[in-house]
C-alpha positions as semicolon CSV with decimal commas, in nm:
position;residue;x (nm);y (nm);z (nm)
1;X;-0,522;0,982;-3,081
2;X;-0,813;0,778;-3,209
3;X;-0,858;0,458;-3,011
4;X;-0,987;0,154;-3,190
5;X;-1,352;0,103;-3,091
6;X;-1,297;0,259;-2,751
7;X;-1,549;0,124;-2,502
8;X;-1,720;0,316;-2,226
9;X;-1,457;0,203;-1,977
10;X;-1,185;0,372;-2,186
11;X;-1,030;0,044;-2,303
12;X;-1,031;-0,035;-2,675
13;X;-1,126;-0,361;-2,839
14;X;-0,765;-0,389;-2,953
15;X;-0,647;-0,420;-2,595
16;X;-0,877;-0,714;-2,535
17;X;-0,713;-0,891;-2,828
18;X;-0,373;-0,807;-2,679
19;X;-0,500;-0,946;-2,348
20;X;-0,624;-1,271;-2,508
21;X;-0,298;-1,322;-2,698
22;X;-0,107;-1,264;-2,376
23;X;-0,304;-1,532;-2,193
24;X;-0,255;-1,792;-2,467
25;X;0,111;-1,708;-2,509
26;X;0,169;-1,703;-2,134
27;X;-0,005;-2,035;-2,069
28;X;0,210;-2,206;-2,331
29;X;0,524;-2,057;-2,180
30;X;0,425;-2,173;-1,831
31;X;0,351;-2,523;-1,961
32;X;0,703;-2,528;-2,101
33;X;0,869;-2,374;-1,795
34;X;0,714;-2,614;-1,544
35;X;0,806;-2,909;-1,765
36;X;1,157;-2,773;-1,823
37;X;1,231;-2,717;-1,454
38;X;1,096;-3,058;-1,363
39;X;1,298;-3,225;-1,640
40;X;1,619;-3,053;-1,531
41;X;1,567;-3,149;-1,169
42;X;1,493;-3,510;-1,268
43;X;1,804;-3,533;-1,486
44;X;2,047;-3,353;-1,256
45;X;1,892;-3,314;-0,908
46;X;2,085;-2,985;-0,891
47;X;1,955;-2,652;-0,765
48;X;2,246;-2,491;-0,950
49;X;2,119;-2,637;-1,279
50;X;1,771;-2,497;-1,208
51;X;1,918;-2,154;-1,139
52;X;2,129;-2,172;-1,455
53;X;1,827;-2,264;-1,669
54;X;1,633;-1,965;-1,536
55;X;1,928;-1,729;-1,547
56;X;2,026;-1,805;-1,907
57;X;1,677;-1,702;-2,021
58;X;1,738;-1,349;-1,898
59;X;2,076;-1,286;-2,060
60;X;1,933;-1,178;-2,401
61;X;1,735;-0,900;-2,238
62;X;2,052;-0,697;-2,183
63;X;2,097;-0,624;-2,554
64;X;1,765;-0,711;-2,715
65;X;1,513;-0,540;-2,486
66;X;1,644;-0,192;-2,581
67;X;1,633;-0,308;-2,944
68;X;1,271;-0,406;-2,893
69;X;1,199;-0,063;-2,752
70;X;1,367;0,098;-3,051
71;X;1,177;-0,119;-3,298
72;X;0,851;-0,043;-3,117
73;X;0,902;0,325;-3,192
74;X;1,002;0,273;-3,558
75;X;0,806;-0,025;-3,693
76;X;0,441;-0,136;-3,673
77;X;0,407;-0,289;-3,328
78;X;0,171;-0,560;-3,445
79;X;0,427;-0,673;-3,703
80;X;0,707;-0,690;-3,446
81;X;0,501;-0,894;-3,199
82;X;0,369;-1,136;-3,463
83;X;0,717;-1,189;-3,608
84;X;0,871;-1,270;-3,271
85;X;0,591;-1,516;-3,191
86;X;0,632;-1,707;-3,517
87;X;1,013;-1,706;-3,498
88;X;1,004;-1,879;-3,156
89;X;0,808;-2,185;-3,272
90;X;1,108;-2,398;-3,386
91;X;1,302;-2,322;-3,070
92;X;1,006;-2,425;-2,854
93;X;1,002;-2,760;-3,037
94;X;1,379;-2,808;-2,993
95;X;1,316;-2,912;-2,629
96;X;1,174;-3,240;-2,761
97;X;1,529;-3,363;-2,827
98;X;1,642;-3,326;-2,462
99;X;1,638;-3,692;-2,359
100;X;1,936;-3,704;-2,123
101;X;2,180;-3,494;-1,924
102;X;2,422;-3,491;-2,217
103;X;2,163;-3,299;-2,422
104;X;2,084;-3,030;-2,169
105;X;2,275;-2,785;-2,386
106;X;1,984;-2,799;-2,632
107;X;1,754;-2,682;-2,356
108;X;1,984;-2,396;-2,261
109;X;2,024;-2,284;-2,624
110;X;1,651;-2,310;-2,687
111;X;1,574;-2,117;-2,368
112;X;1,818;-1,847;-2,474
113;X;1,652;-1,806;-2,815
114;X;1,299;-1,807;-2,672
115;X;1,409;-1,538;-2,428
116;X;1,562;-1,339;-2,714
117;X;1,223;-1,325;-2,882
118;X;1,050;-1,230;-2,557
119;X;1,309;-0,957;-2,494
120;X;1,202;-0,788;-2,818
121;X;0,832;-0,865;-2,769
122;X;0,788;-0,747;-2,408
123;X;0,869;-0,372;-2,435
124;X;0,674;-0,348;-2,762
125;X;0,370;-0,503;-2,598
126;X;0,394;-0,287;-2,287
127;X;0,433;0,036;-2,484
128;X;0,122;-0,061;-2,683
129;X;-0,102;-0,045;-2,377
130;X;-0,124;0,338;-2,355
131;X;-0,219;0,340;-2,725
132;X;-0,513;0,109;-2,662
133;X;-0,653;0,267;-2,344
134;X;-0,732;0,620;-2,231
135;X;-0,520;0,781;-1,963
136;X;-0,794;0,759;-1,700
137;X;-0,822;0,382;-1,766
138;X;-0,452;0,301;-1,722
139;X;-0,477;0,183;-1,360
140;X;-0,762;-0,051;-1,451
141;X;-0,572;-0,174;-1,757
142;X;-0,255;-0,241;-1,558
143;X;-0,470;-0,420;-1,302
144;X;-0,594;-0,639;-1,588
145;X;-0,231;-0,707;-1,677
146;X;-0,178;-0,846;-1,326
147;X;-0,495;-1,053;-1,363
148;X;-0,358;-1,179;-1,695
149;X;-0,041;-1,295;-1,522
150;X;-0,253;-1,454;-1,251
151;X;-0,467;-1,643;-1,502
152;X;-0,153;-1,760;-1,680
153;X;-0,008;-1,892;-1,356
154;X;-0,329;-2,067;-1,255
155;X;-0,415;-2,218;-1,592
156;X;-0,059;-2,258;-1,718
157;X;0,148;-2,356;-1,418
158;X;-0,110;-2,569;-1,237
159;X;-0,235;-2,740;-1,552
160;X;0,122;-2,759;-1,680
161;X;0,222;-2,951;-1,369
162;X;-0,048;-3,208;-1,435
163;X;0,031;-3,225;-1,807
164;X;0,402;-3,279;-1,736
165;X;0,323;-3,539;-1,468
166;X;0,067;-3,741;-1,667
167;X;0,168;-3,695;-2,032
168;X;0,536;-3,610;-2,002
169;X;0,723;-3,284;-2,064
170;X;0,721;-3,337;-2,442
171;X;0,347;-3,265;-2,456
172;X;0,400;-2,936;-2,274
173;X;0,674;-2,836;-2,518
174;X;0,448;-2,899;-2,820
175;X;0,162;-2,700;-2,664
176;X;0,400;-2,408;-2,611
177;X;0,483;-2,404;-2,983
178;X;0,112;-2,413;-3,071
179;X;0,044;-2,120;-2,836
180;X;0,289;-1,898;-3,027
181;X;0,101;-1,959;-3,350
182;X;-0,239;-1,899;-3,190
183;X;-0,121;-1,573;-3,027
184;X;0,013;-1,443;-3,360
185;X;-0,322;-1,508;-3,526
186;X;-0,507;-1,316;-3,254
187;X;-0,267;-1,021;-3,277
188;X;-0,326;-0,999;-3,651
189;X;-0,671;-0,854;-3,580
190;X;-0,547;-0,549;-3,386
191;X;-0,551;-0,206;-3,550
192;X;-0,314;0,023;-3,363
193;X;-0,371;0,399;-3,373
194;X;-0,100;0,613;-3,524
195;X;0,150;0,744;-3,269
196;X;0,129;1,125;-3,240
197;X;0,405;1,317;-3,421
198;X;0,705;1,424;-3,214
199;X;0,612;1,787;-3,197
200;X;0,254;1,742;-3,088
201;X;0,132;1,725;-2,730
202;X;0,126;1,348;-2,694
203;X;0,043;1,382;-2,328
204;X;-0,282;1,555;-2,415
205;X;-0,394;1,254;-2,616
206;X;-0,637;1,025;-2,439
207;X;-0,720;1,281;-2,169
208;X;-1,083;1,312;-2,268
209;X;-1,296;1,261;-1,962
210;X;-1,018;1,305;-1,705
211;X;-1,015;1,569;-1,435
212;X;-0,841;1,906;-1,449
213;X;-0,561;1,794;-1,218
214;X;-0,461;1,521;-1,460
215;X;-0,465;1,768;-1,751
216;X;-0,253;2,010;-1,553
217;X;-0,002;1,735;-1,476
218;X;0,016;1,651;-1,846
219;X;0,078;2,014;-1,929
220;X;0,369;2,029;-1,685
221;X;0,530;1,721;-1,844
222;X;0,483;1,856;-2,197
223;X;0,732;2,130;-2,109
224;X;0,981;1,881;-1,961
225;X;1,333;1,839;-2,106
226;X;1,353;1,669;-2,445
227;X;1,593;1,388;-2,347
228;X;1,522;1,071;-2,152
229;X;1,797;1,123;-1,889
230;X;1,671;1,477;-1,826
231;X;1,316;1,346;-1,791
232;X;1,425;1,092;-1,528
233;X;1,639;1,348;-1,346
234;X;1,338;1,579;-1,320
235;X;1,093;1,321;-1,184
236;X;1,134;1,175;-0,836
237;X;0,850;0,938;-0,917
238;X;1,038;0,790;-1,214
239;X;1,353;0,761;-1,005
240;X;1,166;0,557;-0,745
241;X;1,007;0,332;-1,007
242;X;1,347;0,267;-1,167
243;X;1,502;0,205;-0,826
244;X;1,227;-0,046;-0,752
245;X;1,287;-0,225;-1,082
246;X;1,657;-0,274;-1,012
247;X;1,653;-0,343;-0,639
248;X;1,354;-0,580;-0,639
249;X;1,494;-0,769;-0,939
250;X;1,811;-0,824;-0,737
251;X;1,608;-1,014;-0,477
252;X;1,333;-1,169;-0,690
253;X;1,572;-1,421;-0,842
254;X;1,602;-1,590;-0,504
255;X;1,227;-1,632;-0,478
256;X;1,191;-1,751;-0,839
257;X;1,434;-2,037;-0,778
258;X;1,297;-2,116;-0,434
259;X;0,945;-2,187;-0,564
260;X;1,058;-2,507;-0,734
261;X;1,302;-2,598;-0,458
262;X;1,039;-2,555;-0,185
263;X;0,795;-2,778;-0,375
264;X;1,039;-3,053;-0,471
265;X;1,306;-3,056;-0,204
266;X;1,138;-2,916;0,110
267;X;0,784;-3,058;0,076
268;X;0,854;-3,350;-0,164
269;X;0,548;-3,251;-0,373
270;X;0,708;-3,303;-0,717
271;X;0,571;-3,160;-1,042
272;X;0,224;-3,109;-0,903
273;X;0,364;-2,918;-0,605
274;X;0,548;-2,678;-0,837
275;X;0,226;-2,623;-1,031
276;X;0,022;-2,565;-0,715
277;X;0,267;-2,306;-0,584
278;X;0,260;-2,119;-0,915
279;X;-0,120;-2,142;-0,918
280;X;-0,123;-1,988;-0,568
281;X;0,079;-1,697;-0,702
282;X;-0,169;-1,669;-0,988
283;X;-0,466;-1,662;-0,752
284;X;-0,314;-1,371;-0,562
285;X;-0,241;-1,174;-0,878
286;X;-0,595;-1,233;-1,002
287;X;-0,739;-1,110;-0,671
288;X;-0,516;-0,801;-0,691
289;X;-0,721;-0,679;-0,989
290;X;-1,023;-0,631;-0,761
291;X;-0,848;-0,530;-0,440
292;X;-0,626;-0,287;-0,632
293;X;-0,936;-0,095;-0,739
294;X;-0,969;0,017;-0,376
295;X;-0,654;0,225;-0,425
296;X;-0,795;0,565;-0,512
297;X;-0,516;0,804;-0,415
298;X;-0,138;0,811;-0,379
299;X;-0,038;0,513;-0,586
300;X;0,324;0,543;-0,472
301;X;0,233;0,498;-0,105
302;X;0,017;0,198;-0,197
303;X;0,304;0,045;-0,393
304;X;0,565;0,085;-0,119
305;X;0,324;-0,036;0,149
306;X;0,246;-0,340;-0,064
307;X;0,616;-0,414;-0,108
308;X;0,672;-0,398;0,268
309;X;0,384;-0,639;0,325
310;X;0,516;-0,871;0,054
311;X;0,853;-0,889;0,231
312;X;0,691;-0,980;0,561
313;X;0,487;-1,253;0,392
314;X;0,799;-1,404;0,236
315;X;0,953;-1,417;0,582
316;X;0,644;-1,611;0,687
317;X;0,683;-1,849;0,391
318;X;1,040;-1,928;0,495
319;X;0,914;-2,042;0,837
320;X;0,586;-2,213;0,739
321;X;0,570;-2,579;0,833
322;X;0,298;-2,708;0,600
323;X;0,243;-2,713;0,226
324;X;-0,105;-2,561;0,265
325;X;0,027;-2,272;0,475
326;X;0,288;-2,188;0,212
327;X;0,016;-2,190;-0,056
328;X;-0,192;-1,942;0,145
329;X;0,104;-1,715;0,208
330;X;0,197;-1,721;-0,161
331;X;-0,158;-1,607;-0,245
332;X;-0,125;-1,309;-0,010
333;X;0,230;-1,224;-0,120
334;X;0,134;-1,221;-0,488
335;X;-0,179;-1,017;-0,412
336;X;0,044;-0,750;-0,259
337;X;0,288;-0,782;-0,549
338;X;0,007;-0,732;-0,802
339;X;-0,104;-0,408;-0,639
340;X;0,257;-0,289;-0,633
341;X;0,314;-0,365;-1,002
342;X;-0,016;-0,216;-1,124
343;X;0,040;0,103;-0,926
344;X;0,399;0,153;-1,041
345;X;0,324;0,070;-1,406
346;X;0,042;0,325;-1,402
347;X;0,270;0,591;-1,256
348;X;0,535;0,510;-1,515
349;X;0,292;0,543;-1,805
350;X;0,147;0,868;-1,668
351;X;0,484;1,025;-1,600
352;X;0,649;0,932;-1,930
353;X;0,562;1,105;-2,262
354;X;0,443;0,859;-2,525
355;X;0,745;0,915;-2,751
356;X;0,982;0,792;-2,478
357;X;0,781;0,494;-2,358
358;X;0,909;0,218;-2,593
359;X;1,274;0,304;-2,530
360;X;1,229;0,349;-2,154
361;X;1,038;0,020;-2,122
362;X;1,307;-0,154;-2,325
363;X;1,589;-0,017;-2,110
364;X;1,403;-0,105;-1,790
365;X;1,336;-0,456;-1,914
366;X;1,703;-0,497;-2,006
367;X;1,836;-0,370;-1,676
368;X;1,581;-0,552;-1,460
369;X;1,620;-0,880;-1,645
370;X;1,999;-0,867;-1,633
371;X;1,989;-0,814;-1,257
372;X;1,723;-1,083;-1,219
373;X;1,932;-1,330;-1,420
374;X;2,236;-1,266;-1,204
375;X;2,017;-1,306;-0,897
376;X;1,895;-1,646;-1,019
377;X;2,250;-1,761;-1,082
378;X;2,344;-1,642;-0,734
379;X;2,043;-1,827;-0,590
380;X;2,153;-2,150;-0,756
381;X;2,498;-2,110;-0,604
382;X;2,367;-2,019;-0,259
383;X;2,150;-2,330;-0,253
384;X;2,469;-2,535;-0,255
385;X;2,585;-2,348;0,057
386;X;2,275;-2,281;0,265
387;X;1,930;-2,415;0,344
388;X;1,638;-2,298;0,126
389;X;1,445;-2,161;0,422
390;X;1,735;-1,941;0,530
391;X;1,766;-1,800;0,179
392;X;1,391;-1,733;0,175
393;X;1,419;-1,546;0,505
394;X;1,696;-1,328;0,365
395;X;1,489;-1,249;0,058
396;X;1,188;-1,142;0,263
397;X;1,400;-0,912;0,478
398;X;1,547;-0,755;0,164
399;X;1,202;-0,687;0,014
400;X;1,096;-0,508;0,332
401;X;1,422;-0,311;0,348
402;X;1,382;-0,192;-0,014
403;X;1,034;-0,059;0,066
404;X;1,173;0,135;0,361
405;X;1,467;0,276;0,163
406;X;1,252;0,392;-0,130
407;X;0,994;0,540;0,106
408;X;1,266;0,730;0,290
409;X;1,402;0,860;-0,043
410;X;1,059;0,990;-0,145
411;X;1,010;1,151;0,198
412;X;1,350;1,326;0,186
413;X;1,288;1,461;-0,164
414;X;0,948;1,588;-0,054
415;X;1,102;1,758;0,251
416;X;1,350;1,934;0,023
417;X;1,071;2,070;-0,193
418;X;1,109;1,825;-0,484
419;X;0,756;1,735;-0,592
420;X;0,726;1,359;-0,632
421;X;0,461;1,415;-0,904
422;X;0,229;1,132;-0,814
423;X;-0,115;1,165;-0,972
424;X;-0,411;1,016;-0,794
425;X;-0,638;0,772;-0,966
426;X;-0,890;0,948;-1,181
427;X;-1,247;0,826;-1,148
C-alpha cells in the first residue's frame, strides 16, 4: 500500500484532511444538536421528547450502516463521504420550519434523514483510517480521533450553547448546513490509496518500521478463516470488543439523555449549562490523546480498567451537589472513555484484515446504534418514573459491572489456553 505523502509519524496528509473535515462536520452537528435539544425542551418540557429525538436519530443505523460498510468496500470512499455530506444539507435546513410543538414532526423527520446520511458516512470514514496511516501509527491516530471528538464537543457544544442562547436555534441550524458543504470541499482533496486485492497479504501492508512481533501477529491472521463469523469466532479480542460495543451502548443512552436533563432540570443552567457539560466531556477526550500515549502495553487491560473507572466516576456524578463538581467529574469520565475507545479501536483495526474492515465497522455501527437508540428511548421513559440522579447511579454501576464481566471473560479464555491476541503498542 502506498500512503499519500506519508509523514515521519506514519500518518498521511490525507488523514489530516479527514481530521479537519471531521472537526468542521462535527462542530456543525453539535451546534444543531444543542439547539435542537433546547428547542424541544422549551416547546414540550418533556424528558420523553428529548429521549425520542435522540433515539430516532439512531434508527437508520440498523439498515444503513451495513450498507455504508458495503459501499465503502465497493465504491471510492471519498465519493461516498462527499455525497452523503451534500445530501444532508436540505434536511439540516428543514429545522428552520419548526416554530411550534405542532411542527415537531419536521424535526424528527429531519433528524432521521441526517442520521441516515451519517449511518452511511461513519463506517466508510472509520475504515479509511487504516488506509491513511501505517499500522504502527494506529494507536496515535485513534487517539487523534478522540481528540477530534473532544474538540468538536468543546467548540461545537459550548459555542453552540451560546449561539442558541444569544442568536436563537435557527442560526445553529444554518451553520450546520454550511458545515456539510465545507467538509465536502475539504474531503475532495484526499487521494486514497488503492485497497490491496483480495488474494494479497493485506495485513502485511503498512508494516514497514514495526517490530517483528507485530509482523508475526499479522502473519498469523493472514492464515485465518476467510469468513467474518469465523474470524470473530477465532479471536477472543474481537469478541470482547464486540461485547463492549453492545453492552456499553445499552447503558450509554441513559447518560446521553441525562446530560441535558442534569443541566436543565437538576441545576437550572439552561442552554449554556448543556453546552458547558458537553464542553467538559470534550476537554476530557482531548486530554485522553496525551494521557493515552502512556499506554504502552496490553491495550485490552487499559481499556477495561478505563471502563471500570468511568463507571465509578458516573456514580460520583449522580451524587455531586454542585454544577462545578459535575463538570470536573465529566472531564475525568470522558478522559477514561477516550482511552478506552482509542485502545479498543486500535485492537479492532489490528485484529481485522483490511478486506473485512468496512463491513465489520458497518455491522458494529448498526448494532451499537440500534441498542443505543433503544437505550435512549428507555431513558426518556424512565425519567417519567424515577429521579435523574437515581438513573445516573444505575448507569455508573452498569458501566463498572460490564468492565468486570468482560475482564472475567478474557481471564477465563486465557486460563483455557485461548490466546486473546492483544498486540502491544509498537514504538
